[in-house]
mmCIF file of C-alpha atoms in Angstrom:
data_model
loop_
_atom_site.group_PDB
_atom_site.id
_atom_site.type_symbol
_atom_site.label_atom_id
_atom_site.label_comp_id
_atom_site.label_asym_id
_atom_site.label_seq_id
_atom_site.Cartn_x
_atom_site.Cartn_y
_atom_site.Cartn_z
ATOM 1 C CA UNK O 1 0.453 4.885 1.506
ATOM 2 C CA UNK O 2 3.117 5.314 -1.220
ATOM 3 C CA UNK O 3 1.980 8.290 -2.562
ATOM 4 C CA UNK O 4 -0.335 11.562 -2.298
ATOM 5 C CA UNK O 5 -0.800 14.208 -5.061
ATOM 6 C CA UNK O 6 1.435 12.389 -7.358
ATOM 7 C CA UNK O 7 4.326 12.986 -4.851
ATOM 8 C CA UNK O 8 6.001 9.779 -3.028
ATOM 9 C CA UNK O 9 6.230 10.018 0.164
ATOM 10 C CA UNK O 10 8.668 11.066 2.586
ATOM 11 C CA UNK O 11 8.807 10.089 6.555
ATOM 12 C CA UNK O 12 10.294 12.662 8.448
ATOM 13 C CA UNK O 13 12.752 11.847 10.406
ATOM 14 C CA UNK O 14 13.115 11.433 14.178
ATOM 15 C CA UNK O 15 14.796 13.981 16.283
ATOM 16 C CA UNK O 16 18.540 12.925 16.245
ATOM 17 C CA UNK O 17 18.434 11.017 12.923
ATOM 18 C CA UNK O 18 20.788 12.518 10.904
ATOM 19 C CA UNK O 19 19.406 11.973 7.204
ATOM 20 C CA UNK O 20 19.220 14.416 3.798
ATOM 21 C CA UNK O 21 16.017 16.203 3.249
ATOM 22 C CA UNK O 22 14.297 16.409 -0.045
ATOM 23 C CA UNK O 23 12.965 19.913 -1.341
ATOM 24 C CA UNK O 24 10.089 20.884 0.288
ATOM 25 C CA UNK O 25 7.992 20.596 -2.885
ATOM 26 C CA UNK O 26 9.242 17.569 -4.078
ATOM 27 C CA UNK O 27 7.620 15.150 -1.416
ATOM 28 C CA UNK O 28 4.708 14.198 0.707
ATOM 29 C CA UNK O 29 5.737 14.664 4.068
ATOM 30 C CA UNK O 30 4.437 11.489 6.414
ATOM 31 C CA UNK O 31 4.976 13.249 10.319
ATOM 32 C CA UNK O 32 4.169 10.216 12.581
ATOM 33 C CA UNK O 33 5.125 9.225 16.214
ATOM 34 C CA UNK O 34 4.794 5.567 17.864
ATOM 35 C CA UNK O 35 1.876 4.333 18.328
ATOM 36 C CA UNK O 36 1.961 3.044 22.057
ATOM 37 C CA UNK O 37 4.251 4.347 24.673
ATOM 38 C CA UNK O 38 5.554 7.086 22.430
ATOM 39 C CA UNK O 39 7.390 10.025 24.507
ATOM 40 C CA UNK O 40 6.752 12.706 21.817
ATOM 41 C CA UNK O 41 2.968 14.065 21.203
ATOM 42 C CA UNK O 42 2.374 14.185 17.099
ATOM 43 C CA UNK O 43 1.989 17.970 17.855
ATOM 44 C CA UNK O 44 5.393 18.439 19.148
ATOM 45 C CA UNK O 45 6.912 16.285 16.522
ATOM 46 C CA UNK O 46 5.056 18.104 14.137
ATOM 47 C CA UNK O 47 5.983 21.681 15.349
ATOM 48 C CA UNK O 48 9.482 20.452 14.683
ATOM 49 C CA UNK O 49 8.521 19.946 11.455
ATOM 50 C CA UNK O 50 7.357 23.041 10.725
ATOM 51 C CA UNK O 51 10.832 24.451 12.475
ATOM 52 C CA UNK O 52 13.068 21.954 9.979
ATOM 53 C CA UNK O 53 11.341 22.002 6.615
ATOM 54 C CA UNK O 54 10.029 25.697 4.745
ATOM 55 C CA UNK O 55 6.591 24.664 5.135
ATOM 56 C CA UNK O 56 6.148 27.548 2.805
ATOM 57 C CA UNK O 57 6.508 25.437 -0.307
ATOM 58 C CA UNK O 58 5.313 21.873 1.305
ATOM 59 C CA UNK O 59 2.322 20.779 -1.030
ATOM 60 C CA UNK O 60 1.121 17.364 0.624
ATOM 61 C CA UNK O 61 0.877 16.474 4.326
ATOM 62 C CA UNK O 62 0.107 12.758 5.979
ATOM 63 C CA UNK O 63 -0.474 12.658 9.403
ATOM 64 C CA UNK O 64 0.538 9.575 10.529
ATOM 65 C CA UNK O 65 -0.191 7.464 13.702
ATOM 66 C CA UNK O 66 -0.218 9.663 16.947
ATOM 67 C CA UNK O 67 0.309 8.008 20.235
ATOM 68 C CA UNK O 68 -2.492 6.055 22.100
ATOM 69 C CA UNK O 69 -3.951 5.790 18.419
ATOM 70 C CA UNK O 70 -6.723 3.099 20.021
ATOM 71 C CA UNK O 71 -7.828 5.608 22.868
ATOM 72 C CA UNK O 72 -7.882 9.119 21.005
ATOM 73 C CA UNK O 73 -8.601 10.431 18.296
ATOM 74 C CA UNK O 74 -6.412 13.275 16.063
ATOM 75 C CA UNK O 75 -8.653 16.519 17.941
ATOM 76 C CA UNK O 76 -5.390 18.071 19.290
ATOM 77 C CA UNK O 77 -3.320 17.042 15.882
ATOM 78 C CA UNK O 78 -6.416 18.612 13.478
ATOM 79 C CA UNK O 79 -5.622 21.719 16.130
ATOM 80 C CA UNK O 80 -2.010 21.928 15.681
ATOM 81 C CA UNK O 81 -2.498 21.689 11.792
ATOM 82 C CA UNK O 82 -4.866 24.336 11.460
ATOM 83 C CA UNK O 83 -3.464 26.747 13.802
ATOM 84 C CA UNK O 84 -0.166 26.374 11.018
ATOM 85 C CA UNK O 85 -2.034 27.043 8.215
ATOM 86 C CA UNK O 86 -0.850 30.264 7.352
ATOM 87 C CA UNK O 87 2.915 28.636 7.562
ATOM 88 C CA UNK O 88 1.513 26.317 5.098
ATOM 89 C CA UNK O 89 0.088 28.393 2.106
ATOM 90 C CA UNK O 90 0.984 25.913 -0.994
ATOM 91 C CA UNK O 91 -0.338 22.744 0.714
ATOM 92 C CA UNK O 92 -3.000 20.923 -1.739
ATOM 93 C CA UNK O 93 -3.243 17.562 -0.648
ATOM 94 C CA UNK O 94 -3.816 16.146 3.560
ATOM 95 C CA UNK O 95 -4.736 13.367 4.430
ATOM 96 C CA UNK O 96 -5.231 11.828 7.711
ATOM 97 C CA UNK O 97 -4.763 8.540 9.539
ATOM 98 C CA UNK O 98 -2.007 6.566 7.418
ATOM 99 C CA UNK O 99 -2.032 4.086 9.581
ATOM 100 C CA UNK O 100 -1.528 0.380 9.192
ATOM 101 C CA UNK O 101 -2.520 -2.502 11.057
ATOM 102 C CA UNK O 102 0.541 -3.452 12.968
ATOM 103 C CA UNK O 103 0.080 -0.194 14.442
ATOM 104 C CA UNK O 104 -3.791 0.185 14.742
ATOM 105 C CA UNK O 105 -6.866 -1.820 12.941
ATOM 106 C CA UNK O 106 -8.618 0.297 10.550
ATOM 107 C CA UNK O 107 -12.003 0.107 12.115
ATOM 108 C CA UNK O 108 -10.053 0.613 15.604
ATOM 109 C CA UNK O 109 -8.541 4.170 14.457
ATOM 110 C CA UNK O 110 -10.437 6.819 16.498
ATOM 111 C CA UNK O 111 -11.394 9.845 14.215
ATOM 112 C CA UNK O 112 -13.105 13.284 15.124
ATOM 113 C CA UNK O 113 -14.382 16.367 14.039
ATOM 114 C CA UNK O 114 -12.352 16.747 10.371
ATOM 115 C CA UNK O 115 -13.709 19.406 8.773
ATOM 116 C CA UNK O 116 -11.928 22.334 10.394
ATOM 117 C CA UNK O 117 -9.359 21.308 8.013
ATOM 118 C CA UNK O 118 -11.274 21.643 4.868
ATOM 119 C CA UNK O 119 -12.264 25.177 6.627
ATOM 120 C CA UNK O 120 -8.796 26.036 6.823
ATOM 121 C CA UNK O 121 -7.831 25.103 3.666
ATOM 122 C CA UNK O 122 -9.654 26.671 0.987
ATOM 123 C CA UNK O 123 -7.450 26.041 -1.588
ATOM 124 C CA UNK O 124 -6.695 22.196 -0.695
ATOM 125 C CA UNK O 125 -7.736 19.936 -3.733
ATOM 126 C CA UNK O 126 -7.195 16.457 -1.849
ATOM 127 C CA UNK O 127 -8.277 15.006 1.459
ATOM 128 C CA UNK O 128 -8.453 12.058 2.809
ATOM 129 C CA UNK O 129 -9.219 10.016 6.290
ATOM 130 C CA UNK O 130 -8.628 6.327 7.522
ATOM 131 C CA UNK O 131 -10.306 5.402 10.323
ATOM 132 C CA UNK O 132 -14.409 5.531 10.918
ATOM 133 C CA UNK O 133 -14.821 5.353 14.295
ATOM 134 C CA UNK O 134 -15.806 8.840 15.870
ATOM 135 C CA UNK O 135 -15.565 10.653 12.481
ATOM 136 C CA UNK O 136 -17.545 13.293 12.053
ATOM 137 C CA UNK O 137 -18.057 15.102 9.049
ATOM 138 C CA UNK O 138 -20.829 17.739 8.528
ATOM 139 C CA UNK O 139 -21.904 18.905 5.504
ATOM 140 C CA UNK O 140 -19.614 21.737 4.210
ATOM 141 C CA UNK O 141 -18.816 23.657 1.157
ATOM 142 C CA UNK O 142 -15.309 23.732 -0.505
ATOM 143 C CA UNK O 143 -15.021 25.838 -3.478
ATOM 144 C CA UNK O 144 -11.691 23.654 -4.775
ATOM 145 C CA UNK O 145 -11.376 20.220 -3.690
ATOM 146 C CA UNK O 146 -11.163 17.854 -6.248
ATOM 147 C CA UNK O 147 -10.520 14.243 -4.382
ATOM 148 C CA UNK O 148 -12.299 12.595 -1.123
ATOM 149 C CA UNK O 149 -11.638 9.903 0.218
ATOM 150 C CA UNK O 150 -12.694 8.006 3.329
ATOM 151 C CA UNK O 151 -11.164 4.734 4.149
ATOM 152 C CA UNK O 152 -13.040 2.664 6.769
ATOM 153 C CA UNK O 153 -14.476 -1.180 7.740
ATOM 154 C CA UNK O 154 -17.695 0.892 8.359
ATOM 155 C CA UNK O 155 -18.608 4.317 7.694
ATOM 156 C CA UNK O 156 -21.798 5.543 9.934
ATOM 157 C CA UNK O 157 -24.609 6.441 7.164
ATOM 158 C CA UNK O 158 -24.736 10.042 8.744
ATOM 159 C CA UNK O 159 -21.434 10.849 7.255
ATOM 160 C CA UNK O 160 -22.920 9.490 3.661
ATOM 161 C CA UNK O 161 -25.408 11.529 3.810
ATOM 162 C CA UNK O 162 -23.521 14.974 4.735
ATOM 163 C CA UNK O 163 -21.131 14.045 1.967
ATOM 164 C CA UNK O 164 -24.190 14.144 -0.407
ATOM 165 C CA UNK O 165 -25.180 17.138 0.807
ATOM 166 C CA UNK O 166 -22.135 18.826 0.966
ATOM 167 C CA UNK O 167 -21.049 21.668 -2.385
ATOM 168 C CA UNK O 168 -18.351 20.275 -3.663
ATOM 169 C CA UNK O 169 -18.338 21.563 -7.114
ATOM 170 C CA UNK O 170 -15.170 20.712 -8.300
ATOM 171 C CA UNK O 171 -14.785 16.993 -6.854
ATOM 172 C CA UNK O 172 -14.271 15.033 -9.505
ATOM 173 C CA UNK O 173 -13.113 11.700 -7.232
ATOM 174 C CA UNK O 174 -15.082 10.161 -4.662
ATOM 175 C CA UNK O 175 -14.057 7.615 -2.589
ATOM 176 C CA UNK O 176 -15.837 5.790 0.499
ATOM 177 C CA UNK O 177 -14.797 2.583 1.953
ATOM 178 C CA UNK O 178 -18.345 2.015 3.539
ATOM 179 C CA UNK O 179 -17.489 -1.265 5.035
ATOM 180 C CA UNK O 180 -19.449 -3.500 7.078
ATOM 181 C CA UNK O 181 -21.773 -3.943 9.713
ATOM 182 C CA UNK O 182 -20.224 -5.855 12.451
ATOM 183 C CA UNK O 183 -17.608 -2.435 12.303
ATOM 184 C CA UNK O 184 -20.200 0.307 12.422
ATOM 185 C CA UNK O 185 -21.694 0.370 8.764
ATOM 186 C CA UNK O 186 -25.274 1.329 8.917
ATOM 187 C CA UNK O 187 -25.496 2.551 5.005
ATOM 188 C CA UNK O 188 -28.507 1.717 3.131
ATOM 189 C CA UNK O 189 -29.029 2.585 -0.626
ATOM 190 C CA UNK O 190 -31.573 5.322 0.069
ATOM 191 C CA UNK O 191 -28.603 7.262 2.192
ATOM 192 C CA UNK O 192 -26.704 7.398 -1.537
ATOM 193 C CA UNK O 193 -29.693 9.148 -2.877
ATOM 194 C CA UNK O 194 -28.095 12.235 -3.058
ATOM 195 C CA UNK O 195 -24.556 10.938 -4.833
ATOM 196 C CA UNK O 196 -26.589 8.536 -7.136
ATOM 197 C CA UNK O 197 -28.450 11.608 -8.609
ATOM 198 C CA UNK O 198 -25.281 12.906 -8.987
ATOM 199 C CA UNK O 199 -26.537 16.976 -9.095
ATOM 200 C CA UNK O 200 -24.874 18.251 -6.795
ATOM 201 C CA UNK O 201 -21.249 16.810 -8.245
ATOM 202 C CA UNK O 202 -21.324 18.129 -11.779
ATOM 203 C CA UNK O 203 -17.730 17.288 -12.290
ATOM 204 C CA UNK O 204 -17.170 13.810 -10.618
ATOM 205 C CA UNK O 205 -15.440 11.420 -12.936
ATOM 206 C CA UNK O 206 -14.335 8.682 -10.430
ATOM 207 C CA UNK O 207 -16.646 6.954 -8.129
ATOM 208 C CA UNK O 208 -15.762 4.610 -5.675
ATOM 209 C CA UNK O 209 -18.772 2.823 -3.590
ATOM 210 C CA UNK O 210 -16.803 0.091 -2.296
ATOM 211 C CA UNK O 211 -15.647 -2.681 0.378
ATOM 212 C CA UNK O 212 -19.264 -3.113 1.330
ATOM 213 C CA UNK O 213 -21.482 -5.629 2.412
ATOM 214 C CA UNK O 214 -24.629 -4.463 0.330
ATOM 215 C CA UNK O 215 -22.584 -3.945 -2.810
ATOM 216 C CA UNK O 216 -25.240 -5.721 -4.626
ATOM 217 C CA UNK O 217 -27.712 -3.599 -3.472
ATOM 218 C CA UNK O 218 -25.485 -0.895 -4.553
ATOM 219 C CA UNK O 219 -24.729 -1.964 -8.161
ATOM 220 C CA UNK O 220 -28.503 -2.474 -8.503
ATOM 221 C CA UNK O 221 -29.079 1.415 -7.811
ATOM 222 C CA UNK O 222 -26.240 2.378 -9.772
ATOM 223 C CA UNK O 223 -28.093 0.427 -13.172
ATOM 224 C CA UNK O 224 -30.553 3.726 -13.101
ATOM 225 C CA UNK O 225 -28.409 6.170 -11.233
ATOM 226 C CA UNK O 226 -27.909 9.602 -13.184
ATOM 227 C CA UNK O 227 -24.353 10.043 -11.834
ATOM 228 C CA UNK O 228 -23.067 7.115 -13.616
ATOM 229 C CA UNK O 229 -23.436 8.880 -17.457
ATOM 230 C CA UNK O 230 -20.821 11.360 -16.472
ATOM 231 C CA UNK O 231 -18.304 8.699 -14.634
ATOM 232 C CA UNK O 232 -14.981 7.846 -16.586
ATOM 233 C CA UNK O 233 -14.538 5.197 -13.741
ATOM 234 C CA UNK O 234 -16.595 3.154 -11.073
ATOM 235 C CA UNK O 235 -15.396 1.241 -9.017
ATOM 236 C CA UNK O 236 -17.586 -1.396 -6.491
ATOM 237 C CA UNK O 237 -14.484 -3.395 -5.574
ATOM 238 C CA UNK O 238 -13.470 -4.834 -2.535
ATOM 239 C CA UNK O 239 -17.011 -5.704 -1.525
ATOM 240 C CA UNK O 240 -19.496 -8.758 -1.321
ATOM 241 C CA UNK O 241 -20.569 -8.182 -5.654
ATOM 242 C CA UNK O 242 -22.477 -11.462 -6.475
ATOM 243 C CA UNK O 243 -24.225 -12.285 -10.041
ATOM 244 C CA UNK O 244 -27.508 -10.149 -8.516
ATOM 245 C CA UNK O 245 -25.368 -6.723 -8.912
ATOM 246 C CA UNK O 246 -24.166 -7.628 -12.126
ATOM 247 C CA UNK O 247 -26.587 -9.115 -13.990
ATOM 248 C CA UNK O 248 -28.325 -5.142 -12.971
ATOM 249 C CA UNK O 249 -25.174 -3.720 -13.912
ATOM 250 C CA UNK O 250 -25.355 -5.352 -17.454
ATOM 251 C CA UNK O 251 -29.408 -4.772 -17.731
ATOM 252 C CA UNK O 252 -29.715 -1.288 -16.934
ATOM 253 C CA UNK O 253 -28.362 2.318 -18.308
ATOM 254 C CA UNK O 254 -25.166 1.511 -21.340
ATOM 255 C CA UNK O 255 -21.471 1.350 -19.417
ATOM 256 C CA UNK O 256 -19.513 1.489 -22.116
ATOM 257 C CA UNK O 257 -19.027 5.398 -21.696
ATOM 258 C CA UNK O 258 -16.791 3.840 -18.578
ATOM 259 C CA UNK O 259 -12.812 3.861 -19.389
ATOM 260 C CA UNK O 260 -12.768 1.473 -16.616
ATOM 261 C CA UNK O 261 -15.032 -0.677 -13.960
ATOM 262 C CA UNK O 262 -13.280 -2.309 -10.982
ATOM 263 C CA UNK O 263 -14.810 -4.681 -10.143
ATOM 264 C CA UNK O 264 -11.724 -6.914 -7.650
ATOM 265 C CA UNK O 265 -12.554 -8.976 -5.244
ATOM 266 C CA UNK O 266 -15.777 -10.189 -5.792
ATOM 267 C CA UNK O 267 -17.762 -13.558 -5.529
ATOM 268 C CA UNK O 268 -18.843 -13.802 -9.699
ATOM 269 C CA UNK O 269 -19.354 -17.134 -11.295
ATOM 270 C CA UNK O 270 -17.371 -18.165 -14.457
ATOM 271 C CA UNK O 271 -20.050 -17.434 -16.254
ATOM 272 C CA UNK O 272 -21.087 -14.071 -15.293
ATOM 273 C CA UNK O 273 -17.339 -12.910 -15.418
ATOM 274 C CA UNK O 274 -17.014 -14.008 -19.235
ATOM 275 C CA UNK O 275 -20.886 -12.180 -19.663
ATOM 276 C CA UNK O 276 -18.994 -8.693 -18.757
ATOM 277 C CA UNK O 277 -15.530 -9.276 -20.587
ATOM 278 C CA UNK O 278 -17.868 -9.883 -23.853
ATOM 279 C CA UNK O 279 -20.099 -7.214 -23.303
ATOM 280 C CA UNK O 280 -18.189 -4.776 -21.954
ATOM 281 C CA UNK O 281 -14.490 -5.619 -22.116
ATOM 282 C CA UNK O 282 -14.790 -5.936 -25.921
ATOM 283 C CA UNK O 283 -16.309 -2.619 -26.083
ATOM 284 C CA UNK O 284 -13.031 -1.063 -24.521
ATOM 285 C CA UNK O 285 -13.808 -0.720 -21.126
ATOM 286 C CA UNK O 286 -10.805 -1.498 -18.869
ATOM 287 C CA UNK O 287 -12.328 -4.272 -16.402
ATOM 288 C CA UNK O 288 -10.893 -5.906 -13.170
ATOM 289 C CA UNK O 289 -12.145 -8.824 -12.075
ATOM 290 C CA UNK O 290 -8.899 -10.619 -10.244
ATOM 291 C CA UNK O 291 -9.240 -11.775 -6.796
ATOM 292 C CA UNK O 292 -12.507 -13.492 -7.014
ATOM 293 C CA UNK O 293 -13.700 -15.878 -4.442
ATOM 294 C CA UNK O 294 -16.097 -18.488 -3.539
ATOM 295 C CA UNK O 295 -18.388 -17.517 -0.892
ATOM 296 C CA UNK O 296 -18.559 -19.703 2.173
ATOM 297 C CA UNK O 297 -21.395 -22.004 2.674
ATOM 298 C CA UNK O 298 -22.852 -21.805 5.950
ATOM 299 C CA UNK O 299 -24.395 -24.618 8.221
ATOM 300 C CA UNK O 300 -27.642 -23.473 7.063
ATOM 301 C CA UNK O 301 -26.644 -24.179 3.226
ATOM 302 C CA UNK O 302 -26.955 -19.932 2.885
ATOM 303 C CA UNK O 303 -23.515 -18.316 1.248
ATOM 304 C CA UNK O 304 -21.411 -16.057 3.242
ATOM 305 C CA UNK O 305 -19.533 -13.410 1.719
ATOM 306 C CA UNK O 306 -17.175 -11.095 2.663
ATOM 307 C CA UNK O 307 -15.608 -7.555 2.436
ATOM 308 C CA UNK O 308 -11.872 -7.233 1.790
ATOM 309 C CA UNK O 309 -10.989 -4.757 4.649
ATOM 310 C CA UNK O 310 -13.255 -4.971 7.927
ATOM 311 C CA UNK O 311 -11.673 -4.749 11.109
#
């Protein structure tokens, strides 16, 4: 992660590192410890955080790896956060688990229980998770958040559906890896009911249904979904997107409301990639359609495709 509520990030330094701070406000502060072996617990690196920096005027937090990151999950770092929350009173942006894969696997990053920080929080307008495995995330109301996102190889279909049922009335971005099934995806269409009809998200501009290994299924639903005439962007990147999905995409409800559709990674033929770029490209909508691939043929003669982040 290079950046979080428009600030770049900052790692804060280890204990003896002798190195210039920035102004509170000006950064988003990364607090991580190693991820095997490490003799510091995130909490206690964290609480000298809190004793180094005026938390006071810190405005985006990213908690990165803790130690035994592949055996526990962030219960006792989600603890330590919330029980600083009144040291933090301008923070607007968390996000948890920014954690890459020389330290920890995404679908290998144990989660929890995440909403206590949304609870504590009220005024947060960004949040954000990596890591499916474990998470749990009940339906809740926030007043002010503006951006979700979850980042997984596979997001359990129970946390789709709290999401949809959640009031969120000022989200305007939405963003869920939902991954595949050999890491713990068990979405189906009908789970999405609720964010396809799009009523209970009357601001959401920015969608993001992606690295997923229905995503033709997906693009099919979106072709009649009501939350679609209010997006500004869509996004089904990332995922398995075959000629099916966008030949639906092209037949159902106008797109050319979209400023953009990203639509990377995917497995389109020539043809059907030239079939959006005249129909919709021309009509101004920013489209992506770089890294496409050829699916793999199987022994069977049936085409495999693929997501772009999994395990």
């Amino acid at each position: 992660m290079q950046e979080l509520y428009g600030l770049p990030v900052f790692d804060f330094p280890d204990a003896g590192t002798k190195a210039e701070l920035p102004a509170p406000s000006s950064v988003a502060w990364r607090v991580s410890v190693e991820a095997y072996d490490s003799e510091v617990e995130w909490e206690q690196e964290f609480a000298r955080f809190t004793e180094t920096v005026d938390t006071t005027e810190v405005r985006a937090l990213i908690v990165g790896a803790w130690s035994d990151v592949y055996d526990s999950g962030p219960d006792e770092v989600i603890k330590a956060i919330v029980a600083a929350r009144d040291r933090l009173p301008a923070l607007r942006a968390l996000f948890v688990g920014d954690i890459d894969s020389m330290q920890c696997e995404i679908s290998w990053i144990n989660q929890g229980l995440v909403t206590p920080l949304l609870d504590a929080f009220p005024a947060l307008l960004e949040f954000g998770v990596r890591g499916g495995q474990h998470l749990e995330f009940p339906a809740v109301r926030h007043e002010r958040l503006r951006s979700l996102t979850m980042e997984t190889g596979g997001l359990d279909a129970e946390i789709v559906r709290n999401v949809g049922a959640s009031d969120l009335p000022s989200l305007e971005k939405l963003d869920l890896w939902l991954g595949t099934s050999w890491y713990g995806a068990t979405t189906s269409v009908a789970d999405l009911a609720s964010l396809l009809a799009g009523s209970r998200l009357p601001r959401l501009r920015h969608l993001a249904l992606h690295n997923s290994d229905i995503q033709d299924e997906i693009a099919i639903a979106l072709a009649g979904a009501p939350v679609v005439a209010g997006l500004e962007t869509l996004d089904l990147s990332m995922g398995t997107l075959g000629d099916e999905g966008a030949e639906a995409l092209l037949g159902g409800q106008p797109l050319t409301h979209l400023k953009k559709l990203d639509l990377h990674h995917n497995f389109l033929s020539e043809a059907m990639r030239e079939r959006i770029l005249a129909t919709l490209g021309t009509a101004g909508v920013e489209i992506d359609l770089s890294e496409t691939e050829d699916a793999d043929i199987d022994d069977d003669g049936t085409e495999s495709r693929y997501t772009a982040v999994a395990e």
